[in-house]
Amino acid sequence: MPDHVFISYSDTDALEFATKLADELEGGHPYINVWIDKRDLKPGMDWDAQVPAAIRGSKCVVFVVTEEGTAEGCTCKDEWTWGLKYKKPVLPLRLHASAELPFRLSSRQDIDFSTNNFEAGLAKLRKHLAYLDSEEGKLDELKHRLADANRDLKHARPEDRARIQSDVDDLISQIKQQEDVVKNPKAAQEQTQKNIEAGLERERQPVKPTAAQTTTKFINPPPGIAPNYFQDRLIETRQVVDFLNDNSQRLMTIIGRGGVGKTAMICRLLKGIENGQLPDDLGEMKAEGIVYLSEAGSHRVNFANIFYDLCKLLPSPKAQDMDAIYKNPQASTESKMRALLDLFTAGQVILLLDNIETIINVESFDIGDAELNECLHAFLHGSHSAVKIVMTTRIAPRGLNLYEPGRQRIYHLEEGLPSPYAERMLREIDTDGTLGLKDAKEELLNRARIKTRGFPKGLEALKQILASDRYTTLEELIEMPLPENVVEALVGEAFNRLDTNAQKVMQALAVYNRPVTPAAVDFLLAPHIPAMDSAPILQRLTNMHFARKESGRFYLHPVDREFAFGLIGNQGIRNQELGIRKQDSDSPQSLIPNQLIPNHQFTQHDLLSRAADYFAQARKPRAEWKKLDDLAAQLAEFDLRCAAGDYDTATSVLLEIDFNYLLLWGHYRLMIDLHGKLQEKINDTRLAQESVGNLGTAYKVTGNVLESIRCYERAVNFAKHQSDKQGEEQWLMGIGNCYTKLGDTNKAIEYYQQALTIAHAISDKKDEGKLIGNIGNRYIDLGDYVKAIEYYKQELAIFREIRYPLGEAYALANNAEALLGLENYDEAIINYQHAILISDELSSLATQQYNRFGLAQAYLFQNDLVNVRATIEAALQYDEPENNHNATTLHGIITLRQGDTSAARQSFTRAIAQADEILAKTPEYYSALDAKGLALCGLILCRGAVPAPGDLSTTGRGDPAPTIDDAIATFKKAREIAPHAGVVKSVLRLFDELVKCDEDGVLKDVRKAVEGT
């Protein structure tokens, strides 16, 4: 932000005075930073570039009025003129009484230094510099600018009058607003507060349900609307149309520098497709649906948004089926994407992924989001579907573009608009002719095209400069020296010609880096401009094409955002040290008031932190947290906390939504990604423990057991360091659970015993009961059912003592499993039925499936084929990722026993896919190997049956039909990991049920592999 006073003077007759003035301002109290060329010009750098830059970054321009300083040809005129262009206060200091004040500065009162009373003049200058920061000083400066504009209007050429009148009208409006602030600053601040509170209340309001669910063809607002002045891009548009018509290609990447017009071109084309008519007379084209996602907009580019937004194009029943698939943690992103794409078989669906350069790793040039990368690879590799993807980016995703290149089209949009299209755009962009572009000479517009290289954003920036600075002409802009990055340079020039408040509003949008309401902008700027009303400024910026608008929210073009954010200093100290934010985790909305905050600086860190505070207050009520969109405020806050380097607060935000929401709703990879960003960056060891522990849980649920163990071990170390016995006990239990999946029963018991000792010592009866039950389960694995039952009796007694019904359900089911091992089926059924009653009353999904899965086995072993199928199909209604492969395999066995080969084949195929999802992450996951082995055997038996119409003899994914050798190899792997007697007996019982269907004895060689002999 502006931090120095620029001194403009003539070397010939004011050097000594200017030097003394600089010394006194910097040496006195309070210290005033000064820029003076003799000291601050850097040798070897262009003078013409340094001086305007110094004026741009100044608080004001002090012009020393002398005979030479006001003489024709003196560089002082250039300097104070630049000050006016950049909306800087210009303060005349009269050193020579005989020197006349320039006409354009005549409305300003000078400070007299001509009487040789330097100290008196210096005191007035110091006072006036301080006055400039006051609300009254700001009002006076607006009035000076209005006087200048009215004077210019009187002497303006007819063709310039409309442009100047627009400036006059805008200044009158600003003055009215500022007068209200000066007249009653408290009332103005209170009104700002009311605006912010009203905006926050609207943010928190739940989305009103629609009367009936409908399928929308066009999902989300487009990231941009091609303006009426859009020109050319005929060849490029044809390229995209050709891609859309080419059934052999699936993904098109449009690569080009910022401002070249990628988004406008695509949005113009897609808008035409929405209406069924291609632009540029290219004919008709219809789409079944278009999904718009953009990294610059509200709807970001990630797998969750791609998946669920495509689901919005499906009928409700199919969308619900896809929701269940998405929430299955054992299913890979690839399988989820393939399942979804398989539903789009006809018509055409277009998915736009706009501005994805922000998610491309600049070192590897790969998509940085692992889940999104896997999604796009699956999209390219999968079978044909009606969905096509168009991506726009400044950085080529080379890794993705090299994958399945035959299915991709890459187009480099590097050139700007040629003649006459650039010239036409300049004329069209001046809608009312006030900027002088509409009627400009062709030769002048052609030079503008050459200067900007025809880049649409550069041409647009010319309009922005002319609209915000009536002193500048197109001829002057064309004469300006511009670097290679012409778009960025012109964007900077346009930004610097805005008034201070408009600049700060632009920077506020840059800090948020997502579409936000005026209330969000007011909140962010409240410590610096307490009576800010950004709404009219935002509308003005939108009209001038500085800002963009989406559903009442405002955001910036990426080029504008990068420039505006880059001007904000990054000095500052952590908010925690300042005591700015103190949040009660139970009251996320009871944060800081919107008032001047001591020590809050206009730095990247402090602004990012305050922007995060806005979203902390903008959360929806907890009762409304039903889907990922309802957590948009928390996710935005998390991003901003991380950007500010405040990883501890970011962790607190994530821990509030990760376990009971993200994990519950199936956003496992998102949870892993977010916690992954925090590791090694958290200062609070308690938060670090919870974060890495929950990360371990997410890995465990997705089947990545080895990574889960590593996370749990780190969490145990954190807990020990903090003497947190309960935390240590919980993470030790987690490690034991992981080793159970790996078949290392003895090690699992060892960890359970460690955790049990701690639970008993701290009187944690609930976990004590859980651990006793877990130990009992391991004795079942070892085949010692009697000892297991002893543990279950203890478990049941504890849970009944503390009145923990869910634990009681677990204990009853555990006991029933041991009774199955002892072949006491009747008593096992009684235990399972009791457990199911409790589970259903509590709506515990996991136990609802497990208990019915166990009950179905009991019925099967009793040869009760009537009750068994209804029970297993009831079990499959509940999604329990760690047991789905077992339940699905059992369904296949049961239906095969009943002679329903078609249903059996489908279940065995699905079970193999479920097992493979887990084994891809954890090859040692023995229960998945056993389930897969049984399913392979089942498919082999199904192959021998007469297939029903439409049945497949393969796994349904194009894989070869399974063989006996495949089944034997799978069981051998399982026995190498888990040779335990109880495990073997459990698998053998199910294998023997399959053998009952094996009339030809094709499975006779498999049994030894099942037994591990």
PDB file of N, CA and C in Angstrom, residues 672 675-697 699 705-724 727-728 730-732 734-735 738-739 751:
ATOM      1  N   ILE A 672      -8.296 -37.102   3.204  1.00  0.00           N
ATOM      2  CA  ILE A 672      -6.874 -37.450   3.176  1.00  0.00           C
ATOM      3  C   ILE A 672      -6.052 -36.295   2.628  1.00  0.00           C
ATOM      4  N   HIS A 675      -5.974 -33.275   5.289  1.00  0.00           N
ATOM      5  CA  HIS A 675      -5.079 -33.561   6.412  1.00  0.00           C
ATOM      6  C   HIS A 675      -3.632 -33.670   5.942  1.00  0.00           C
ATOM      7  N   GLY A 676      -3.442 -34.170   4.725  1.00  0.00           N
ATOM      8  CA  GLY A 676      -2.086 -34.271   4.196  1.00  0.00           C
ATOM      9  C   GLY A 676      -1.400 -32.924   4.074  1.00  0.00           C
ATOM     10  N   LYS A 677      -2.164 -31.869   3.773  1.00  0.00           N
ATOM     11  CA  LYS A 677      -1.589 -30.525   3.655  1.00  0.00           C
ATOM     12  C   LYS A 677      -1.072 -29.996   4.989  1.00  0.00           C
ATOM     13  N   LEU A 678      -1.569 -30.568   6.084  1.00  0.00           N
ATOM     14  CA  LEU A 678      -1.242 -30.042   7.409  1.00  0.00           C
ATOM     15  C   LEU A 678      -0.041 -30.711   8.054  1.00  0.00           C
ATOM     16  N   GLN A 679       0.289 -31.901   7.595  1.00  0.00           N
ATOM     17  CA  GLN A 679       1.317 -32.669   8.292  1.00  0.00           C
ATOM     18  C   GLN A 679       2.658 -31.933   8.293  1.00  0.00           C
ATOM     19  N   GLU A 680       3.346 -32.004   9.433  1.00  0.00           N
ATOM     20  CA  GLU A 680       4.641 -31.349   9.675  1.00  0.00           C
ATOM     21  C   GLU A 680       4.534 -29.824   9.766  1.00  0.00           C
ATOM     22  N   LYS A 681       3.309 -29.290   9.771  1.00  0.00           N
ATOM     23  CA  LYS A 681       3.147 -27.831   9.808  1.00  0.00           C
ATOM     24  C   LYS A 681       2.373 -27.353  11.036  1.00  0.00           C
ATOM     25  N   ILE A 682       1.892 -28.292  11.844  1.00  0.00           N
ATOM     26  CA  ILE A 682       1.044 -27.939  12.986  1.00  0.00           C
ATOM     27  C   ILE A 682       1.918 -27.743  14.222  1.00  0.00           C
ATOM     28  N   ASN A 683       1.741 -26.633  14.917  1.00  0.00           N
ATOM     29  CA  ASN A 683       2.539 -26.349  16.109  1.00  0.00           C
ATOM     30  C   ASN A 683       1.941 -26.992  17.357  1.00  0.00           C
ATOM     31  N   ASP A 684       0.640 -26.955  17.493  1.00  0.00           N
ATOM     32  CA  ASP A 684      -0.041 -27.509  18.659  1.00  0.00           C
ATOM     33  C   ASP A 684       0.001 -29.037  18.573  1.00  0.00           C
ATOM     34  N   THR A 685       0.697 -29.676  19.511  1.00  0.00           N
ATOM     35  CA  THR A 685       0.877 -31.129  19.429  1.00  0.00           C
ATOM     36  C   THR A 685      -0.434 -31.890  19.613  1.00  0.00           C
ATOM     37  N   ARG A 686      -1.384 -31.306  20.349  1.00  0.00           N
ATOM     38  CA  ARG A 686      -2.687 -31.965  20.501  1.00  0.00           C
ATOM     39  C   ARG A 686      -3.400 -32.012  19.156  1.00  0.00           C
ATOM     40  N   LEU A 687      -3.371 -30.873  18.441  1.00  0.00           N
ATOM     41  CA  LEU A 687      -3.993 -30.836  17.120  1.00  0.00           C
ATOM     42  C   LEU A 687      -3.251 -31.744  16.142  1.00  0.00           C
ATOM     43  N   ALA A 688      -1.921 -31.751  16.250  1.00  0.00           N
ATOM     44  CA  ALA A 688      -1.136 -32.608  15.362  1.00  0.00           C
ATOM     45  C   ALA A 688      -1.490 -34.069  15.574  1.00  0.00           C
ATOM     46  N   GLN A 689      -1.700 -34.449  16.844  1.00  0.00           N
ATOM     47  CA  GLN A 689      -2.079 -35.830  17.159  1.00  0.00           C
ATOM     48  C   GLN A 689      -3.420 -36.181  16.527  1.00  0.00           C
ATOM     49  N   GLU A 690      -4.407 -35.306  16.702  1.00  0.00           N
ATOM     50  CA  GLU A 690      -5.737 -35.595  16.162  1.00  0.00           C
ATOM     51  C   GLU A 690      -5.722 -35.641  14.640  1.00  0.00           C
ATOM     52  N   SER A 691      -4.957 -34.735  14.040  1.00  0.00           N
ATOM     53  CA  SER A 691      -4.929 -34.685  12.582  1.00  0.00           C
ATOM     54  C   SER A 691      -4.320 -35.946  11.995  1.00  0.00           C
ATOM     55  N   VAL A 692      -3.155 -36.344  12.476  1.00  0.00           N
ATOM     56  CA  VAL A 692      -2.509 -37.526  11.908  1.00  0.00           C
ATOM     57  C   VAL A 692      -3.282 -38.789  12.265  1.00  0.00           C
ATOM     58  N   GLY A 693      -3.914 -38.806  13.452  1.00  0.00           N
ATOM     59  CA  GLY A 693      -4.726 -39.963  13.818  1.00  0.00           C
ATOM     60  C   GLY A 693      -5.950 -40.103  12.924  1.00  0.00           C
ATOM     61  N   ASN A 694      -6.642 -38.994  12.674  1.00  0.00           N
ATOM     62  CA  ASN A 694      -7.802 -39.047  11.784  1.00  0.00           C
ATOM     63  C   ASN A 694      -7.391 -39.350  10.346  1.00  0.00           C
ATOM     64  N   LEU A 695      -6.199 -38.882   9.970  1.00  0.00           N
ATOM     65  CA  LEU A 695      -5.670 -39.250   8.657  1.00  0.00           C
ATOM     66  C   LEU A 695      -5.480 -40.765   8.575  1.00  0.00           C
ATOM     67  N   GLY A 696      -4.994 -41.347   9.664  1.00  0.00           N
ATOM     68  CA  GLY A 696      -4.839 -42.800   9.717  1.00  0.00           C
ATOM     69  C   GLY A 696      -6.171 -43.513   9.580  1.00  0.00           C
ATOM     70  N   THR A 697      -7.204 -42.976  10.212  1.00  0.00           N
ATOM     71  CA  THR A 697      -8.527 -43.578  10.101  1.00  0.00           C
ATOM     72  C   THR A 697      -9.040 -43.521   8.667  1.00  0.00           C
ATOM     73  N   TYR A 699      -7.230 -43.425   5.958  1.00  0.00           N
ATOM     74  CA  TYR A 699      -6.468 -44.423   5.183  1.00  0.00           C
ATOM     75  C   TYR A 699      -7.001 -45.834   5.462  1.00  0.00           C
ATOM     76  N   VAL A 705      -4.012 -49.926   4.644  1.00  0.00           N
ATOM     77  CA  VAL A 705      -3.748 -50.276   6.046  1.00  0.00           C
ATOM     78  C   VAL A 705      -2.332 -49.914   6.461  1.00  0.00           C
ATOM     79  N   LEU A 706      -1.361 -50.134   5.597  1.00  0.00           N
ATOM     80  CA  LEU A 706       0.034 -49.863   5.971  1.00  0.00           C
ATOM     81  C   LEU A 706       0.241 -48.369   6.238  1.00  0.00           C
ATOM     82  N   GLU A 707      -0.358 -47.530   5.394  1.00  0.00           N
ATOM     83  CA  GLU A 707      -0.246 -46.082   5.618  1.00  0.00           C
ATOM     84  C   GLU A 707      -1.001 -45.692   6.877  1.00  0.00           C
ATOM     85  N   SER A 708      -2.096 -46.383   7.140  1.00  0.00           N
ATOM     86  CA  SER A 708      -2.860 -46.129   8.357  1.00  0.00           C
ATOM     87  C   SER A 708      -2.008 -46.417   9.591  1.00  0.00           C
ATOM     88  N   ILE A 709      -1.288 -47.525   9.587  1.00  0.00           N
ATOM     89  CA  ILE A 709      -0.430 -47.883  10.729  1.00  0.00           C
ATOM     90  C   ILE A 709       0.612 -46.798  10.961  1.00  0.00           C
ATOM     91  N   ARG A 710       1.212 -46.317   9.882  1.00  0.00           N
ATOM     92  CA  ARG A 710       2.241 -45.274  10.030  1.00  0.00           C
ATOM     93  C   ARG A 710       1.647 -44.026  10.684  1.00  0.00           C
ATOM     94  N   CYS A 711       0.448 -43.652  10.275  1.00  0.00           N
ATOM     95  CA  CYS A 711      -0.183 -42.475  10.868  1.00  0.00           C
ATOM     96  C   CYS A 711      -0.523 -42.721  12.343  1.00  0.00           C
ATOM     97  N   TYR A 712      -1.093 -43.880  12.639  1.00  0.00           N
ATOM     98  CA  TYR A 712      -1.446 -44.190  14.026  1.00  0.00           C
ATOM     99  C   TYR A 712      -0.205 -44.211  14.920  1.00  0.00           C
ATOM    100  N   GLU A 713       0.898 -44.721  14.407  1.00  0.00           N
ATOM    101  CA  GLU A 713       2.127 -44.758  15.214  1.00  0.00           C
ATOM    102  C   GLU A 713       2.607 -43.347  15.537  1.00  0.00           C
ATOM    103  N   ARG A 714       2.486 -42.437  14.581  1.00  0.00           N
ATOM    104  CA  ARG A 714       2.851 -41.046  14.854  1.00  0.00           C
ATOM    105  C   ARG A 714       1.905 -40.448  15.887  1.00  0.00           C
ATOM    106  N   ALA A 715       0.627 -40.779  15.780  1.00  0.00           N
ATOM    107  CA  ALA A 715      -0.345 -40.264  16.750  1.00  0.00           C
ATOM    108  C   ALA A 715      -0.039 -40.781  18.154  1.00  0.00           C
ATOM    109  N   VAL A 716       0.374 -42.051  18.267  1.00  0.00           N
ATOM    110  CA  VAL A 716       0.757 -42.613  19.572  1.00  0.00           C
ATOM    111  C   VAL A 716       1.932 -41.835  20.149  1.00  0.00           C
ATOM    112  N   ASN A 717       2.920 -41.522  19.315  1.00  0.00           N
ATOM    113  CA  ASN A 717       4.093 -40.771  19.798  1.00  0.00           C
ATOM    114  C   ASN A 717       3.686 -39.393  20.304  1.00  0.00           C
ATOM    115  N   PHE A 718       2.789 -38.729  19.566  1.00  0.00           N
ATOM    116  CA  PHE A 718       2.288 -37.424  20.023  1.00  0.00           C
ATOM    117  C   PHE A 718       1.590 -37.569  21.376  1.00  0.00           C
ATOM    118  N   ALA A 719       0.751 -38.595  21.498  1.00  0.00           N
ATOM    119  CA  ALA A 719       0.002 -38.790  22.741  1.00  0.00           C
ATOM    120  C   ALA A 719       0.940 -39.040  23.915  1.00  0.00           C
ATOM    121  N   LYS A 720       1.969 -39.858  23.707  1.00  0.00           N
ATOM    122  CA  LYS A 720       2.941 -40.118  24.769  1.00  0.00           C
ATOM    123  C   LYS A 720       3.656 -38.837  25.181  1.00  0.00           C
ATOM    124  N   HIS A 721       4.021 -38.037  24.197  1.00  0.00           N
ATOM    125  CA  HIS A 721       4.722 -36.784  24.473  1.00  0.00           C
ATOM    126  C   HIS A 721       3.865 -35.842  25.313  1.00  0.00           C
ATOM    127  N   GLN A 722       2.536 -35.920  25.120  1.00  0.00           N
ATOM    128  CA  GLN A 722       1.611 -35.048  25.857  1.00  0.00           C
ATOM    129  C   GLN A 722       1.059 -35.708  27.117  1.00  0.00           C
ATOM    130  N   SER A 723       1.493 -36.936  27.391  1.00  0.00           N
ATOM    131  CA  SER A 723       0.944 -37.714  28.508  1.00  0.00           C
ATOM    132  C   SER A 723      -0.570 -37.856  28.372  1.00  0.00           C
ATOM    133  N   ASP A 724      -1.021 -38.005  27.128  1.00  0.00           N
ATOM    134  CA  ASP A 724      -2.444 -38.156  26.832  1.00  0.00           C
ATOM    135  C   ASP A 724      -2.750 -39.651  26.775  1.00  0.00           C
ATOM    136  N   GLY A 727      -5.730 -40.711  24.405  1.00  0.00           N
ATOM    137  CA  GLY A 727      -5.322 -40.685  23.006  1.00  0.00           C
ATOM    138  C   GLY A 727      -4.408 -41.852  22.671  1.00  0.00           C
ATOM    139  N   GLU A 728      -3.444 -42.128  23.554  1.00  0.00           N
ATOM    140  CA  GLU A 728      -2.522 -43.247  23.329  1.00  0.00           C
ATOM    141  C   GLU A 728      -3.293 -44.552  23.208  1.00  0.00           C
ATOM    142  N   GLN A 730      -6.457 -45.024  22.321  1.00  0.00           N
ATOM    143  CA  GLN A 730      -7.273 -45.099  21.111  1.00  0.00           C
ATOM    144  C   GLN A 730      -6.436 -45.421  19.884  1.00  0.00           C
ATOM    145  N   TRP A 731      -5.262 -44.787  19.778  1.00  0.00           N
ATOM    146  CA  TRP A 731      -4.441 -45.027  18.591  1.00  0.00           C
ATOM    147  C   TRP A 731      -3.814 -46.421  18.638  1.00  0.00           C
ATOM    148  N   LEU A 732      -3.494 -46.914  19.834  1.00  0.00           N
ATOM    149  CA  LEU A 732      -2.991 -48.288  19.952  1.00  0.00           C
ATOM    150  C   LEU A 732      -4.070 -49.280  19.496  1.00  0.00           C
ATOM    151  N   GLY A 734      -6.324 -48.636  17.316  1.00  0.00           N
ATOM    152  CA  GLY A 734      -6.363 -48.515  15.860  1.00  0.00           C
ATOM    153  C   GLY A 734      -5.285 -49.343  15.192  1.00  0.00           C
ATOM    154  N   ILE A 735      -4.083 -49.324  15.770  1.00  0.00           N
ATOM    155  CA  ILE A 735      -2.995 -50.126  15.204  1.00  0.00           C
ATOM    156  C   ILE A 735      -3.346 -51.609  15.294  1.00  0.00           C
ATOM    157  N   CYS A 738      -5.609 -52.553  12.596  1.00  0.00           N
ATOM    158  CA  CYS A 738      -4.923 -52.649  11.309  1.00  0.00           C
ATOM    159  C   CYS A 738      -4.200 -53.991  11.168  1.00  0.00           C
ATOM    160  N   TYR A 739      -3.518 -54.412  12.225  1.00  0.00           N
ATOM    161  CA  TYR A 739      -2.799 -55.684  12.142  1.00  0.00           C
ATOM    162  C   TYR A 739      -3.777 -56.849  12.007  1.00  0.00           C
ATOM    163  N   TYR A 751      -1.092 -55.234  20.789  1.00  0.00           N
ATOM    164  CA  TYR A 751      -1.488 -53.826  20.844  1.00  0.00           C
ATOM    165  C   TYR A 751      -2.785 -53.647  21.635  1.00  0.00           C
TER     166      TYR A 751
END
